[in-house]
PDB file of C-alpha atoms in Angstrom:
ATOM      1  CA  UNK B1456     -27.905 114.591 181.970  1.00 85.00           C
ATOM      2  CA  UNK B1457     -26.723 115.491 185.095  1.00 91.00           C
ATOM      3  CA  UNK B1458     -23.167 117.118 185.774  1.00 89.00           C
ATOM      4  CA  UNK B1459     -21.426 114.020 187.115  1.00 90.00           C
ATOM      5  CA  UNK B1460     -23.195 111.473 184.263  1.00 89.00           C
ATOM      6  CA  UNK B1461     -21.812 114.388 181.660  1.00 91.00           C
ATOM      7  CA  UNK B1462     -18.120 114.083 183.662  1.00 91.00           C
ATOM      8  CA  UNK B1463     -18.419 110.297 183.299  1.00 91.00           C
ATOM      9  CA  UNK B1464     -19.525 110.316 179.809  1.00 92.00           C
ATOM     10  CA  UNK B1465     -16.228 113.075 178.861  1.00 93.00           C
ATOM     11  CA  UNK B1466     -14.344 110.899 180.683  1.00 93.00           C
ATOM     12  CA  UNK B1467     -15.599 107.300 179.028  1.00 93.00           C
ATOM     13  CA  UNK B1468     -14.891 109.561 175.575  1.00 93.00           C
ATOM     14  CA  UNK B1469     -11.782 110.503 176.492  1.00 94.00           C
ATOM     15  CA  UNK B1470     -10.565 107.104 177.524  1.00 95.00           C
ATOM     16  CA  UNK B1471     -12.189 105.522 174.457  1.00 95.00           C
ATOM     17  CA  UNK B1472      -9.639 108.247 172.740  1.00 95.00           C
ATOM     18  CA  UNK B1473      -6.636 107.419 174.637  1.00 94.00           C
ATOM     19  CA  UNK B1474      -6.986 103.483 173.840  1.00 96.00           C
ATOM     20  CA  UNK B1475      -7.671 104.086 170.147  1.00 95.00           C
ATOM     21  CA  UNK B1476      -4.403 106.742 170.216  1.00 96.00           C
ATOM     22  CA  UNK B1477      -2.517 104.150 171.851  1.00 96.00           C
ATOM     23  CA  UNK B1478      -2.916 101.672 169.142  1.00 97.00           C
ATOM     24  CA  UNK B1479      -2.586 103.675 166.504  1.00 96.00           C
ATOM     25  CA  UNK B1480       0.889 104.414 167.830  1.00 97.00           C
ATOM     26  CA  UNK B1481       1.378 100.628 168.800  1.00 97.00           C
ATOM     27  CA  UNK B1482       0.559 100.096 165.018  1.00 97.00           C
ATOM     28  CA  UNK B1483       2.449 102.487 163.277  1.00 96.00           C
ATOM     29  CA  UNK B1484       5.961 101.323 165.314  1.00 96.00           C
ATOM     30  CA  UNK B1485       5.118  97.914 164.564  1.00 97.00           C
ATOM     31  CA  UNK B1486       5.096  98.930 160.800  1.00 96.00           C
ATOM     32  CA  UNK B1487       8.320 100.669 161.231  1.00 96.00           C
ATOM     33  CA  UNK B1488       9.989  97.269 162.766  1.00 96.00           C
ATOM     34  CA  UNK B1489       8.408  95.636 159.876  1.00 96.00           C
ATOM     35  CA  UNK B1490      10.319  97.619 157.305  1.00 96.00           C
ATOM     36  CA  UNK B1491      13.154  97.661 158.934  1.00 96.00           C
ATOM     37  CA  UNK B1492      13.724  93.930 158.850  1.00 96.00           C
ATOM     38  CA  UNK B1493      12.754  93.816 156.042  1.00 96.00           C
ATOM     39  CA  UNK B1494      15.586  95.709 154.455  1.00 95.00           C
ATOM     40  CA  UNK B1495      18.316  94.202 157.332  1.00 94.00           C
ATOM     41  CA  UNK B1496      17.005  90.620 155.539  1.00 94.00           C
ATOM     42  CA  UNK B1497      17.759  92.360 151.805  1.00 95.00           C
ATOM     43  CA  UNK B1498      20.919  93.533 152.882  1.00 93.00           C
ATOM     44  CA  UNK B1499      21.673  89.966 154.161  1.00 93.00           C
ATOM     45  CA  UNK B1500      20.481  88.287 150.978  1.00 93.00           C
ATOM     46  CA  UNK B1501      22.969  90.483 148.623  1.00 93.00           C
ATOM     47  CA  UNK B1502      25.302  89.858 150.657  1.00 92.00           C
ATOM     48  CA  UNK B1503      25.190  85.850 150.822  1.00 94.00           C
ATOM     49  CA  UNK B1504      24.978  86.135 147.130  1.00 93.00           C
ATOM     50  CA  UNK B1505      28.144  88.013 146.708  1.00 94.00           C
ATOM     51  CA  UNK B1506      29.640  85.466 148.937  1.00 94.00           C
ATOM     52  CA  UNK B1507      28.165  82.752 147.111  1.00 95.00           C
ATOM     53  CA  UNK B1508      28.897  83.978 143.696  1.00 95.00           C
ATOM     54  CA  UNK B1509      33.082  84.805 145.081  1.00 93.00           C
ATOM     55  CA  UNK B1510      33.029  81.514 146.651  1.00 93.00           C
ATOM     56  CA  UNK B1511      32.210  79.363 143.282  1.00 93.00           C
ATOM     57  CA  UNK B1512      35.017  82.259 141.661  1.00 93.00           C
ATOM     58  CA  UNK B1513      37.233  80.651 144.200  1.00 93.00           C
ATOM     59  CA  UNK B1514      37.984  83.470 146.234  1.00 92.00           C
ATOM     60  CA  UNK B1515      39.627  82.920 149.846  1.00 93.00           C
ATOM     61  CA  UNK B1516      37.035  82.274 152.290  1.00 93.00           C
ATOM     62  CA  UNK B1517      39.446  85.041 154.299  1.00 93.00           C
ATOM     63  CA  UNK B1518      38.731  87.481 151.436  1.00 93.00           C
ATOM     64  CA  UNK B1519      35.131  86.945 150.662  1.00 93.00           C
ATOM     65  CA  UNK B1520      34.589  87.489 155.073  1.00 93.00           C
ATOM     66  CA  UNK B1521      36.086  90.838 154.847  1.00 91.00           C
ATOM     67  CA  UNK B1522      34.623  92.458 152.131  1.00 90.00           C
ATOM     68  CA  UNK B1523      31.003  91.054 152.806  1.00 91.00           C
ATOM     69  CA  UNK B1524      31.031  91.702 156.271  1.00 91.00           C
ATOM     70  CA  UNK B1525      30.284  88.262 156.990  1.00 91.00           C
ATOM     71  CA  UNK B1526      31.881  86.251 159.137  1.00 91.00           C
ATOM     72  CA  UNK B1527      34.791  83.046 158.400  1.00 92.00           C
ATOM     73  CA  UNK B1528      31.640  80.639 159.743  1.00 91.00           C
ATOM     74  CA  UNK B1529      28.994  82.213 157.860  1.00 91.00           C
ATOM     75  CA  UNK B1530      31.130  82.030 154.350  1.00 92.00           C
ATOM     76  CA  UNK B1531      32.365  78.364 154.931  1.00 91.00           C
ATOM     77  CA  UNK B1532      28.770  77.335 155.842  1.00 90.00           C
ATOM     78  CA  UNK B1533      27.886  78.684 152.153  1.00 89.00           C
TER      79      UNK B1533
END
């Protein structure tokens, strides 16, 4: 091989390396969303539940709202 088809070659590896890096990364933070929705959507569940379960209790909508963290709309829609 001569010097520049050995540069080229380093540099081909070397980009090769940078793309595969890059996705690795792209991966691993797409994972991380993942999970992280998924427990956002868990946390929403239990909480429609509760609201749910205080609603059929007859709790005020008012009431259920504050202590769920949901809001007025989101309890009467239940």
């Amino acid at each position: 091989m001569t010097e520049e088809e050995r540069e080229l070659y380093h540099s081909d590896v070397k980009a090769k390396s940078d793309w595969n890096a890059g996705i690795r990364y792209a991966e691993k933070k797409a994972a991380e969303q993942a999970r992280l929705e998924g427990k956002l959507e868990g946390k929403l569940e239990g909480k429609l539940e509760i609201a749910i379960n205080l609603k059929k209790e007859g709790v005020s909508v008012e009431l259920i709202a504050k202590s769920t963290g949901l809001s007025i709309e989101e309890v009467e829609q239940l």
